[in-house]
Amino acid sequence: MNTIYILWLRQMKKYRRSGLRMVLSIIQPLVYFLALGYGFNSIFQQAGRGSYIQFIVPGVVAQTILFTSIFWGANIIFDKQFGFHKETLVAPVSRITVMLGGALGGATIGVIQGIVLFFIALIFGFHPYNLAGVFTSVGFMIMLSLAMVSFSSGIGAMVNDMPSFMAATNFLVVPLFFLSGSMYPLDNIPGVMKVIASVNPLSYAIDAMRSSLINQSHFGLTTDFLVMSGTLVVLFAFSVFRFTRIEA
Amino acid sequence: MENIISVQHVTKKYKEVIAVNDVSFEVRKGEIFGFLGPNGAGKSTTIKMLTTLLLPTEGKLSLAGHDVIKEQHAARKIFGIVFQDPSLDGDLTAFENMQLHAVLYKLDKRMAASRTEELMKLVELWDRKNSLVKTFSGGMKRRLEIARGLLHHPQILFLDEPTLGLDAQTRNLLWNYIQQLNEREGMTIFFTTHYLGEAEAVAHRIALIDHGKIVAAGTSEELKQQTGTDNLEKAYLELTGTSVRDETLSGADSKKEAMRRFMTKR
Ligand SMILES: Nc1ncnc2c1ncn2[C@@H]1O[C@H](COP(=O)(O)OP(=O)(O)OP(=O)(O)O)[C@@H](O)[C@H]1O
Ligand SMILES: [Mg+2]
């Protein structure tokens, strides 16, 4: 317990000391939100779908979390390259503990970024459906962030250099993001895309966020929750497995 | 005396190289054991296998009776290690690196605090305890690594070229402290070094490894007698030859070396 805490604390300290990186990682999703939100708002409204700004905020919050979390494993590559990982690998602590300490750190950072973006969106006029929904959405942010951080840690444990890591994650993050319904509603899209979106776990995360923040749902909140739980369990197990395989 | 480290017929093959080739030896409890050999001989590889970082291709290794493969967790409780390559977190302060280590090894808080202070004073880093490690010089980092490795007073301490890059004063100080630990607490020390004078002065027993094979073992007196020489350096050269081992540089060095060759070719 103490060990997980100190490993989590390590990540928090590093994050706080990272300075500019903290601010920069918010800017990209913010640009998406402002450019797309204001750019498409009137078309969306003319099509009778209501406010696009309302629609896109849950997606952009999820995107912030996705992007922060899925590159989390880069920290594991750094630990390998700077050698710190040897310190944890020979210590009498289980690899699950090591993985969990880091992953909880990454997930905390992901959720903080998501919440910051949510508050910025409030300033720009976003209004959530109700307060309970806001708290529910934080729960989903945690699940999404943990799942993505686990996945990314697993990849980080598998490969030893940054180019391979970036290739693997970039290869996945773009389709995952654009085929998830983050930018558009899923009900009137072509069949193939619909199929892809429905096997993409991120669609369910975004749907859950939309459901709790603006009360619009495509799959239903229960389905969202079940799919996300399943995804989290699988990705967590994957990561723990890869951690037990690290050699130096 | 009982054996605390046992290595039996251990072989480690990387893709093209056989780094360790059917090596067997034993280290007794309370011994200061020097593991010497030229660059690329297989010293670090052996230490990595003993400390659960690498799986051997063949053979059996145990620490205090615990098989390092089957009883990894039990084995990890027994040793501390100072690696040849850096293993500190540069984004944390010196003190935070020590603190993290204390928690990983479940040290009692008060004991950890007093030992941290003692050790950081010993390596003369106490007044820099709140500086980020990335702002330290090479020698300062090395000193911190050693202080951290000593923090939990393990039964066995592995030191892979601990004094690399340290000035003569610090080397002296450190070996004195390590000898004290060995005498006071019966801590077993397993170390490698390229400073043969150091090995001659502190090691109770020495094993020489070359091209992945043990070529000689015994006290430094025995090695000198065996080769008819009057100091360990001469005995060492007698036993391992005088050619430079540039064909088998280890780890990071080999990458740099390959890069250098690549660059100079064009
Ligand atoms: N990860 C690796 N992959 C492939 N070969 C390796 C790897 N690590 C070490 N080797 C090879 O294994 C051999 C033994 O290396 P090792 O690091 O054990 O040498 P060493 O005795 O510690 O040398 P040094 O005194 O230079 O530290 C060398 O030929 C090295 O090139
Ligand atoms: Mg070595």
XYZ file of C-alpha atoms and ligand atoms in Angstrom:
546
model
C 0.000 0.000 0.000
C 2.748 2.334 1.098
C 4.768 1.225 -1.897
C 1.988 2.019 -4.338
C 1.602 5.404 -2.694
C 5.294 6.307 -2.967
C 5.382 5.237 -6.627
C 2.267 7.301 -7.283
C 3.803 10.238 -5.424
C 6.909 9.961 -7.568
C 4.804 10.484 -10.684
C 2.970 13.427 -9.134
C 6.238 15.131 -8.244
C 7.617 14.588 -11.714
C 4.416 15.973 -13.208
C 4.465 19.063 -11.006
C 8.088 19.660 -11.941
C 7.464 19.230 -15.647
C 6.318 22.860 -15.887
C 5.431 23.762 -19.443
C 4.478 20.207 -20.396
C 1.562 20.465 -17.993
C 0.155 23.490 -19.812
C 0.978 22.353 -23.337
C -0.915 19.094 -23.092
C -4.137 21.028 -22.508
C -3.705 23.257 -25.537
C -4.259 20.680 -28.259
C -7.680 19.526 -27.060
C -8.579 23.121 -26.313
C -7.911 24.049 -29.926
C -10.066 21.136 -31.096
C -12.833 22.264 -28.829
C -12.778 25.913 -29.866
C -12.166 25.392 -33.581
C -14.620 22.577 -34.098
C -17.117 23.751 -31.518
C -17.500 27.200 -33.026
C -16.776 26.079 -36.580
C -19.517 23.479 -36.837
C -21.987 24.912 -34.374
C -24.265 26.617 -36.869
C -24.345 23.699 -39.356
C -25.121 21.311 -36.528
C -27.877 23.570 -35.301
C -29.353 23.979 -38.809
C -29.492 20.197 -39.043
C -31.692 20.285 -35.979
C -29.228 18.539 -33.644
C -28.956 21.315 -31.078
C -25.705 22.904 -29.941
C -22.499 21.360 -31.297
C -20.557 22.891 -28.439
C -22.708 20.946 -26.010
C -22.265 17.851 -28.120
C -18.516 18.017 -28.503
C -17.416 18.793 -24.924
C -17.748 15.231 -23.587
C -15.802 14.004 -26.628
C -13.049 16.560 -26.164
C -12.739 15.787 -22.448
C -12.413 12.099 -23.352
C -9.884 13.025 -26.021
C -7.727 14.917 -23.523
C -7.695 11.871 -21.295
C -7.053 9.522 -24.191
C -4.062 11.472 -25.481
C -2.474 12.053 -22.065
C -2.983 8.453 -21.017
C -2.086 6.562 -24.149
C 1.371 8.142 -24.276
C 1.922 7.448 -20.595
C 4.052 4.410 -21.361
C 6.719 6.764 -22.723
C 7.632 7.291 -19.069
C 8.411 3.604 -18.789
C 10.722 3.853 -21.794
C 12.442 6.814 -20.104
C 12.797 4.805 -16.903
C 14.395 2.026 -18.909
C 16.743 4.379 -20.725
C 17.757 6.367 -17.653
C 18.063 3.097 -15.751
C 15.673 3.862 -12.911
C 13.515 0.845 -13.725
C 16.305 -1.449 -12.466
C 15.776 0.031 -9.013
C 12.149 -1.117 -8.955
C 12.780 -4.408 -10.758
C 15.187 -5.801 -8.161
C 13.268 -4.497 -5.151
C 11.256 -7.012 -3.133
C 7.938 -5.708 -4.463
C 5.667 -7.435 -6.940
C 5.515 -6.249 -10.502
C 1.779 -5.613 -10.055
C 2.642 -3.064 -7.381
C 5.200 -1.383 -9.609
C 2.777 -1.282 -12.511
C -0.114 -0.066 -10.390
C 1.872 2.701 -8.685
C 2.879 4.172 -12.024
C -0.497 3.598 -13.663
C -2.412 5.295 -10.856
C -0.056 8.239 -11.240
C -0.730 8.389 -14.962
C -4.461 8.007 -14.495
C -4.531 10.798 -11.915
C -2.777 13.107 -14.354
C -5.165 12.095 -17.150
C -8.208 12.815 -15.013
C -6.804 16.150 -13.814
C -6.313 17.209 -17.442
C -9.844 16.086 -18.296
C -11.320 18.059 -15.422
C -9.306 21.172 -16.293
C -10.702 20.998 -19.799
C -14.188 20.527 -18.434
C -13.835 23.745 -16.411
C -12.501 25.639 -19.397
C -15.533 24.427 -21.345
C -17.798 25.764 -18.588
C -16.245 29.186 -19.050
C -17.047 28.972 -22.758
C -20.687 28.320 -22.008
C -20.960 24.565 -21.715
C -23.719 23.573 -19.304
C -23.935 20.023 -18.010
C -27.286 18.331 -17.704
C -27.122 17.999 -13.912
C -24.640 17.823 -11.060
C -24.999 14.094 -10.432
C -24.105 13.567 -14.072
C -20.897 15.544 -13.607
C -19.826 13.218 -10.798
C -20.790 10.159 -12.835
C -18.678 11.469 -15.694
C -15.658 11.771 -13.381
C -16.105 8.081 -12.583
C -15.980 7.305 -16.302
C -12.954 9.557 -16.737
C -11.133 7.484 -14.120
C -12.071 4.223 -15.857
C -11.061 5.499 -19.278
C -7.791 6.916 -18.015
C -6.851 3.768 -16.106
C -7.655 1.571 -19.090
C -5.567 3.649 -21.500
C -2.679 4.058 -19.051
C -2.656 0.291 -18.473
C -2.588 -0.371 -22.172
C 0.174 2.132 -22.705
C 2.235 0.810 -19.775
C 1.965 -2.656 -21.260
C 3.361 -1.419 -24.573
C 6.044 0.525 -22.691
C 7.046 -2.665 -20.893
C 7.211 -4.563 -24.179
C 9.425 -2.282 -26.263
C 12.743 -0.678 -25.341
C 13.005 2.399 -27.515
C 10.949 5.483 -28.131
C 10.487 5.148 -31.919
C 8.901 1.685 -31.558
C 6.725 2.927 -28.746
C 5.534 5.958 -30.711
C 4.912 3.840 -33.794
C 2.778 1.387 -31.850
C 0.698 3.986 -30.014
C 0.295 6.403 -32.932
C -0.819 3.530 -35.093
C -3.673 2.921 -32.659
C -4.621 6.298 -31.311
C -5.680 7.965 -34.545
C -8.234 5.375 -35.719
C -9.351 4.832 -32.141
C -10.107 8.506 -31.803
C -11.622 9.335 -35.191
C -13.791 6.218 -35.358
C -15.312 6.634 -31.943
C -18.106 9.127 -32.341
C -16.093 11.741 -30.498
C -16.803 14.351 -33.193
C -20.107 13.192 -34.655
C -23.267 11.336 -33.595
C -23.227 7.615 -34.361
C -26.833 7.242 -35.486
C -26.627 8.370 -39.122
C -23.233 7.175 -40.257
C -22.553 4.495 -42.925
C -22.877 0.859 -41.826
C -19.181 0.002 -41.947
C -18.252 2.920 -39.742
C -21.027 2.018 -37.386
C -19.642 -1.491 -37.024
C -16.140 -0.177 -36.435
C -17.401 2.340 -33.889
C -19.296 -0.347 -32.036
C -16.203 -2.523 -31.569
C -14.121 0.484 -30.535
C -14.096 0.636 -26.728
C -13.477 4.373 -26.856
C -16.958 4.861 -28.403
C -18.455 3.544 -25.202
C -16.340 5.826 -23.050
C -17.391 8.826 -25.072
C -21.007 7.688 -25.084
C -20.861 7.322 -21.301
C -19.464 10.821 -20.951
C -22.128 12.231 -23.242
C -24.817 10.341 -21.431
C -23.787 11.649 -18.024
C -22.949 15.190 -19.095
C -25.647 16.045 -21.652
C -28.076 13.137 -21.311
C -27.662 11.849 -24.855
C -26.817 8.219 -25.307
C -26.365 5.878 -28.247
C -25.629 2.557 -26.524
C -27.191 3.168 -23.101
C -25.295 3.834 -19.902
C -25.367 0.230 -18.655
C -23.840 -1.111 -21.849
C -21.232 1.650 -21.718
C -20.329 0.727 -18.183
C -20.083 -2.994 -18.898
C -17.949 -2.558 -22.015
C -15.630 -0.146 -20.207
C -15.249 -2.445 -17.209
C -14.428 -5.367 -19.490
C -11.910 -3.301 -21.432
C -10.276 -2.079 -18.236
C -9.904 -5.606 -16.859
C -8.408 -6.943 -20.087
C -5.966 -4.059 -20.543
C -4.936 -4.138 -16.907
C -4.225 -7.862 -17.102
C -2.261 -7.306 -20.317
C -0.115 -4.688 -18.638
C 0.585 -6.746 -15.514
C 1.538 -9.668 -17.731
C 3.973 -7.540 -19.738
C 5.470 -6.166 -16.520
C 6.272 -9.622 -15.239
C 8.231 -10.168 -18.453
C 10.591 -7.195 -18.241
C 14.287 -8.084 -18.196
C 17.231 -5.733 -18.046
C 31.524 -21.594 6.629
C 28.308 -21.903 4.700
C 27.861 -20.678 1.151
C 25.519 -17.754 0.649
C 25.878 -17.431 -3.113
C 25.904 -20.482 -5.313
C 26.245 -20.514 -9.094
C 26.128 -23.889 -10.804
C 26.830 -24.505 -14.484
C 25.316 -21.213 -15.525
C 25.259 -20.208 -19.174
C 23.806 -17.076 -20.706
C 23.468 -16.773 -24.450
C 22.463 -13.560 -26.179
C 21.640 -13.735 -29.863
C 25.197 -13.934 -31.182
C 27.294 -14.001 -28.024
C 27.736 -16.514 -25.240
C 28.255 -13.999 -22.443
C 28.601 -16.545 -19.654
C 29.709 -20.067 -20.444
C 29.138 -22.879 -17.944
C 30.253 -20.895 -14.907
C 30.248 -22.353 -11.398
C 31.452 -20.792 -8.151
C 30.487 -20.257 -4.555
C 30.748 -17.340 -2.154
C 30.831 -17.882 1.595
C 28.764 -15.992 4.081
C 30.583 -12.909 5.346
C 33.121 -12.935 2.549
C 34.332 -10.005 0.453
C 34.452 -11.558 -2.972
C 36.076 -9.881 -5.965
C 34.841 -10.848 -9.420
C 37.418 -9.623 -11.894
C 37.905 -9.825 -15.617
C 38.437 -7.792 -18.799
C 35.719 -5.761 -20.514
C 32.984 -7.974 -21.860
C 34.082 -10.965 -19.803
C 30.588 -11.548 -18.429
C 30.775 -9.955 -14.974
C 27.708 -7.730 -15.229
C 25.742 -10.478 -16.928
C 26.484 -12.799 -14.022
C 25.415 -10.130 -11.525
C 22.202 -9.490 -13.449
C 21.335 -13.175 -13.316
C 22.108 -13.327 -9.602
C 19.905 -10.301 -8.949
C 16.848 -11.597 -10.886
C 17.197 -9.109 -13.752
C 18.054 -11.736 -16.341
C 17.101 -15.362 -16.742
C 19.998 -17.741 -17.372
C 19.862 -19.840 -20.516
C 20.972 -22.799 -18.425
C 22.068 -23.547 -14.881
C 21.080 -22.796 -11.328
C 21.731 -19.795 -9.101
C 20.800 -19.372 -5.470
C 21.117 -16.762 -2.740
C 21.007 -17.959 0.881
C 19.414 -21.175 -0.294
C 16.730 -19.466 -2.384
C 16.634 -20.322 -6.063
C 16.686 -16.929 -7.815
C 14.300 -18.115 -10.522
C 11.781 -20.127 -8.553
C 11.880 -18.024 -5.412
C 12.467 -14.624 -6.940
C 10.684 -12.671 -4.260
C 12.545 -14.320 -1.383
C 15.841 -13.838 -3.209
C 15.162 -10.121 -3.734
C 14.832 -9.567 0.006
C 18.375 -10.769 0.532
C 20.510 -8.447 -1.541
C 21.202 -4.830 -2.347
C 22.897 -3.715 -5.517
C 24.811 -0.845 -6.984
C 24.583 -1.189 -10.733
C 27.337 -0.418 -13.184
C 24.978 1.881 -15.125
C 22.980 4.705 -13.559
C 19.666 3.843 -11.921
C 18.617 7.050 -10.168
C 15.594 9.192 -10.956
C 17.023 12.517 -12.097
C 13.718 14.346 -11.665
C 13.674 13.574 -7.974
C 15.944 15.066 -5.337
C 18.753 13.051 -3.774
C 16.716 12.730 -0.609
C 13.605 11.602 -2.475
C 15.618 8.885 -4.217
C 16.721 7.604 -0.812
C 13.211 7.864 0.593
C 11.732 5.893 -2.281
C 14.312 3.172 -1.755
C 13.492 2.991 1.955
C 9.809 2.436 1.168
C 10.523 -0.150 -1.543
C 12.519 -2.113 1.033
C 9.953 -1.526 3.787
C 12.409 0.034 6.202
C 11.233 1.348 9.508
C 10.730 5.114 9.160
C 12.986 6.247 11.997
C 15.754 3.851 11.082
C 15.532 4.935 7.461
C 15.782 8.589 8.451
C 18.886 8.122 10.587
C 20.642 5.869 8.072
C 19.819 8.204 5.212
C 21.448 11.045 7.101
C 24.462 8.947 8.077
C 25.052 7.667 4.560
C 24.452 10.973 2.820
C 26.909 12.595 5.187
C 29.388 9.814 4.503
C 29.269 10.451 0.767
C 29.174 14.198 1.411
C 25.823 14.849 -0.190
C 23.819 15.792 2.881
C 23.982 19.511 2.142
C 22.767 18.786 -1.396
C 19.929 16.520 -0.318
C 17.232 18.735 -1.783
C 18.835 19.185 -5.193
C 17.455 17.375 -8.198
C 19.720 14.472 -9.086
C 19.928 15.567 -12.720
C 21.931 18.586 -11.548
C 24.625 16.341 -10.002
C 28.049 15.586 -11.447
C 28.903 12.030 -12.472
C 30.824 11.366 -9.274
C 28.043 12.782 -7.103
C 25.500 10.508 -8.775
C 27.782 7.566 -8.257
C 28.121 8.405 -4.570
C 24.380 8.668 -4.205
C 23.893 5.296 -5.904
C 26.234 3.729 -3.393
C 24.590 5.401 -0.413
C 21.230 4.151 -1.668
C 22.513 0.610 -2.178
C 23.743 0.534 1.423
C 20.557 1.975 2.899
C 18.732 -1.246 3.679
C 21.734 -3.195 5.045
C 21.226 -6.299 2.939
C 22.746 -9.704 3.680
C 24.527 -9.596 0.356
C 25.673 -6.439 -1.368
C 26.456 -6.560 -5.083
C 28.707 -3.764 -6.288
C 29.265 -3.616 -10.037
C 32.235 -1.293 -10.496
C 31.128 0.871 -7.576
C 34.135 3.155 -7.643
C 34.043 3.886 -11.371
C 34.655 7.599 -11.867
C 35.302 8.374 -8.212
C 38.335 10.255 -6.907
C 40.932 8.464 -4.774
C 39.721 10.043 -1.523
C 36.152 8.876 -2.021
C 37.242 5.403 -3.095
C 39.267 5.077 0.058
C 36.454 6.292 2.249
C 33.969 3.953 0.658
C 36.032 0.825 0.921
C 36.707 1.600 4.567
C 33.006 1.906 5.207
C 32.215 -1.254 3.271
C 34.873 -3.179 5.178
C 33.350 -1.941 8.411
C 29.911 -3.124 7.358
C 31.408 -6.461 6.468
C 33.099 -6.797 9.845
C 30.354 -5.350 12.034
C 27.333 -6.925 10.378
C 28.856 -9.836 8.510
C 27.509 -8.438 5.261
C 28.689 -10.466 2.263
C 30.182 -8.274 -0.469
C 30.319 -9.315 -4.120
C 32.075 -6.715 -6.228
C 33.664 -6.112 -9.589
C 36.301 -3.517 -10.353
C 38.986 -2.691 -12.865
C 41.199 -1.196 -10.137
C 43.203 -4.263 -9.227
C 44.869 -2.556 -6.286
C 41.440 -2.160 -4.730
C 40.678 -5.818 -5.171
C 44.025 -6.832 -3.759
C 43.474 -4.668 -0.701
C 39.923 -5.652 0.223
C 38.941 -8.989 -1.333
C 39.138 -12.132 0.784
C 38.813 -14.200 -2.340
C 38.862 -13.480 -6.056
C 37.513 -15.187 -9.152
C 38.813 -14.275 -12.581
C 36.493 -14.534 -15.532
C 37.473 -14.204 -19.171
C 35.383 -14.821 -22.296
C 32.542 -16.078 -20.103
C 34.667 -18.697 -18.343
C 36.233 -18.735 -14.886
C 39.972 -18.934 -15.480
C 41.228 -18.782 -11.897
C 39.970 -18.462 -8.335
C 41.522 -18.074 -4.919
C 42.982 -15.485 -2.559
C 45.119 -12.815 -4.130
C 48.146 -14.538 -2.525
C 47.221 -17.799 -4.230
C 46.787 -16.098 -7.582
C 50.170 -14.460 -7.270
C 51.824 -17.751 -6.289
C 50.107 -19.611 -9.087
C 51.508 -17.178 -11.639
C 54.811 -16.469 -9.920
C 54.140 -12.727 -9.807
C 54.402 -10.187 -7.000
C 51.260 -8.187 -7.454
C 47.684 -8.839 -8.500
C 47.885 -6.715 -11.614
C 50.710 -8.840 -12.987
C 48.928 -12.035 -12.007
C 45.819 -10.757 -13.741
C 47.642 -9.983 -16.963
C 49.384 -13.329 -16.787
C 46.047 -15.103 -16.524
C 43.995 -13.089 -18.994
C 46.610 -12.036 -21.516
C 47.475 -8.540 -22.665
C 45.258 -8.142 -25.726
C 42.502 -5.523 -25.564
C 38.973 -6.928 -25.705
C 37.440 -4.463 -28.081
C 35.514 -7.139 -29.949
C 33.312 -7.729 -26.939
C 32.412 -4.419 -25.393
C 29.401 -4.541 -23.160
C 25.956 -2.933 -23.234
C 25.898 0.792 -23.912
C 29.582 0.826 -24.725
C 29.127 -1.530 -27.626
C 26.483 0.735 -29.112
C 28.742 3.764 -28.824
C 31.606 1.759 -30.232
C 29.533 0.551 -33.168
C 28.422 4.123 -33.787
C 31.998 5.375 -33.682
C 33.117 2.735 -36.178
C 30.181 3.544 -38.399
C 31.024 7.244 -38.346
C 34.728 6.811 -38.970
C 34.159 4.452 -41.894
C 32.752 7.205 -44.072
N 21.734 -7.008 -23.847
C 22.733 -7.629 -24.498
N 22.535 -8.127 -25.730
C 23.535 -8.754 -26.375
N 24.767 -8.956 -25.879
C 25.013 -8.488 -24.644
C 24.017 -7.798 -23.888
N 24.550 -7.448 -22.695
C 25.824 -7.909 -22.715
N 26.099 -8.521 -23.872
C 27.384 -9.155 -24.239
O 27.736 -10.084 -23.236
C 29.127 -10.066 -22.998
C 29.387 -9.841 -21.522
O 28.974 -8.534 -21.145
P 29.036 -8.005 -19.655
O 28.309 -6.713 -19.609
O 28.596 -9.067 -18.735
O 30.603 -7.748 -19.482
P 31.404 -7.190 -18.239
O 32.312 -8.277 -17.790
O 30.501 -6.616 -17.225
O 32.282 -6.050 -18.922
P 32.677 -4.555 -18.431
O 33.907 -4.692 -17.633
O 32.948 -3.846 -19.719
O 31.532 -4.013 -17.678
C 29.704 -8.989 -23.920
O 30.191 -9.645 -25.057
C 28.511 -8.145 -24.277
O 28.658 -7.586 -25.556
Mg 30.115 -4.804 -16.496
